C-alpha angles and dihedrals in degrees: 000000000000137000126221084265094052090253122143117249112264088021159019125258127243129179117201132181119195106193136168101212093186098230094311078280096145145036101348093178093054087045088057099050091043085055102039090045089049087056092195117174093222126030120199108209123203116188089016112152119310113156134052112351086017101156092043093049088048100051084044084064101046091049093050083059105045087253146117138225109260097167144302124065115133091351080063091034099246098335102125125182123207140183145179127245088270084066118083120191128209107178137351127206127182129207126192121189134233113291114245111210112268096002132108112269101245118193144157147260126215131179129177114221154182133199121183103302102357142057135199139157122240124209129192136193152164112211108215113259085241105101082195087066109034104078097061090048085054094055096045080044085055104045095054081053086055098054087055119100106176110085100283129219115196125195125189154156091217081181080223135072141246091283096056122098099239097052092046077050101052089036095054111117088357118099114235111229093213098049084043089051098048083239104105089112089081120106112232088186149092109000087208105052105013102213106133151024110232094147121081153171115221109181122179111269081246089078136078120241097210091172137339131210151202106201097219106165140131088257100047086050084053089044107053147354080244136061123237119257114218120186118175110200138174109225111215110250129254116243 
């Protein structure tokens, strides 16, 4: 059943898309009709623009994608939220973690949202390759997650899978679309050679998983090294 305002009873629907679009390095054009037939409402970009021009390539992107610019870009180090018009934002922050010698910085991108009836915050991030130093960017990442209140959607590419530390550290407490959907057996990367799922979803335990995706298509292995995550979810509503 619907509401007047085409919610779901008990709840009001969300579509998110976590995607690690590897720099906008390969088929952009692909990368623009995966996005734009998925019509999610947020989109949780890893490897989004991060160095010179940084703000007018991002809003390029989100354009190409039928989206806007909710926060991120180089203050998250290159971990850009966007939304569609639906998506009100209220306030942005930003978190990078420590620099490891001889590493690339990594860091996060947070926005706190409404949409009608119902408000949440979304946080992005891109954990580093080193399994020495992601841990302990899981646990700063975490600790920012904790301090929220509003339901909280998380997207990130953790670069390891379920049975890694830092993933077990960023999913405690937090529900993981693809185990609530009986879909954690897809493969979120690489498009090449599909062997492990490194990318996720993590909503509050507040919040309805409805469906849960793995985008694997001729165009998503043109657009990316990695596959589109799609998570439908029904927010619960505000009083």
């Amino acid at each position: 059943m619907t509401g007047p305002d085409g919610s779901r009873t008990g709840g009001v629907p969300l579509r998110v898309l976590s995607y690690n679009v590897h720099g906008q390095r390969d088929d952009t054009a692909a990368l623009a009709a995966v996005v734009r037939a998925a019509a999610p409402d947020v989109v949780v970009v890893q490897e989004g623009p991060r160095r010179f021009r940084w703000r007018q390539k991002s809003a390029w992107l989100a354009e190409s994608l039928g989206m806007v610019v909710a926060g991120g870009g180089l203050p998250a180090l290159g971990n850009l939220l966007l939304t569609n018009l639906r998506v009100r934002v209220t306030r942005t922050w930003s978190q990078r973690y420590p620099l490891t010698p001889g590493r690339h910085l990594r860091g996060a991108a947070y926005a706190e949202c409404a949409v009608p009836g119902a408000r949440f915050v979304v946080a992005g991030s891109h954990l580093s390759t080193d399994p020495a130093e992601r841990p302990g960017q899981a646990v700063l990442f975490k600790q920012e997650l904790d301090a929220v209140r509003l339901p909280l959607i998380v997207g990130a590419d953790l670069n390891e899978n379920e049975g890694g530390a830092a993933w077990r550290t960023v999913a405690d407490g937090l529900t993981d679309t693809a185990v609530a959907a009986d879909r954690a057996d897809r493969f979120t990367y690489s498009c090449g050679d599909p062997r492990t799922r490194i990318d996720g979803i993590f909503v509050d335990p507040r919040i309805t998983v409805v469906d849960y995706d793995v985008r694997d298509t001729p165009q998503t292995r043109r657009a990316s090294d990695h596959f589109p995550v799609l998570a439908d979810l029904l927010l619960p509503a505000t009083d």
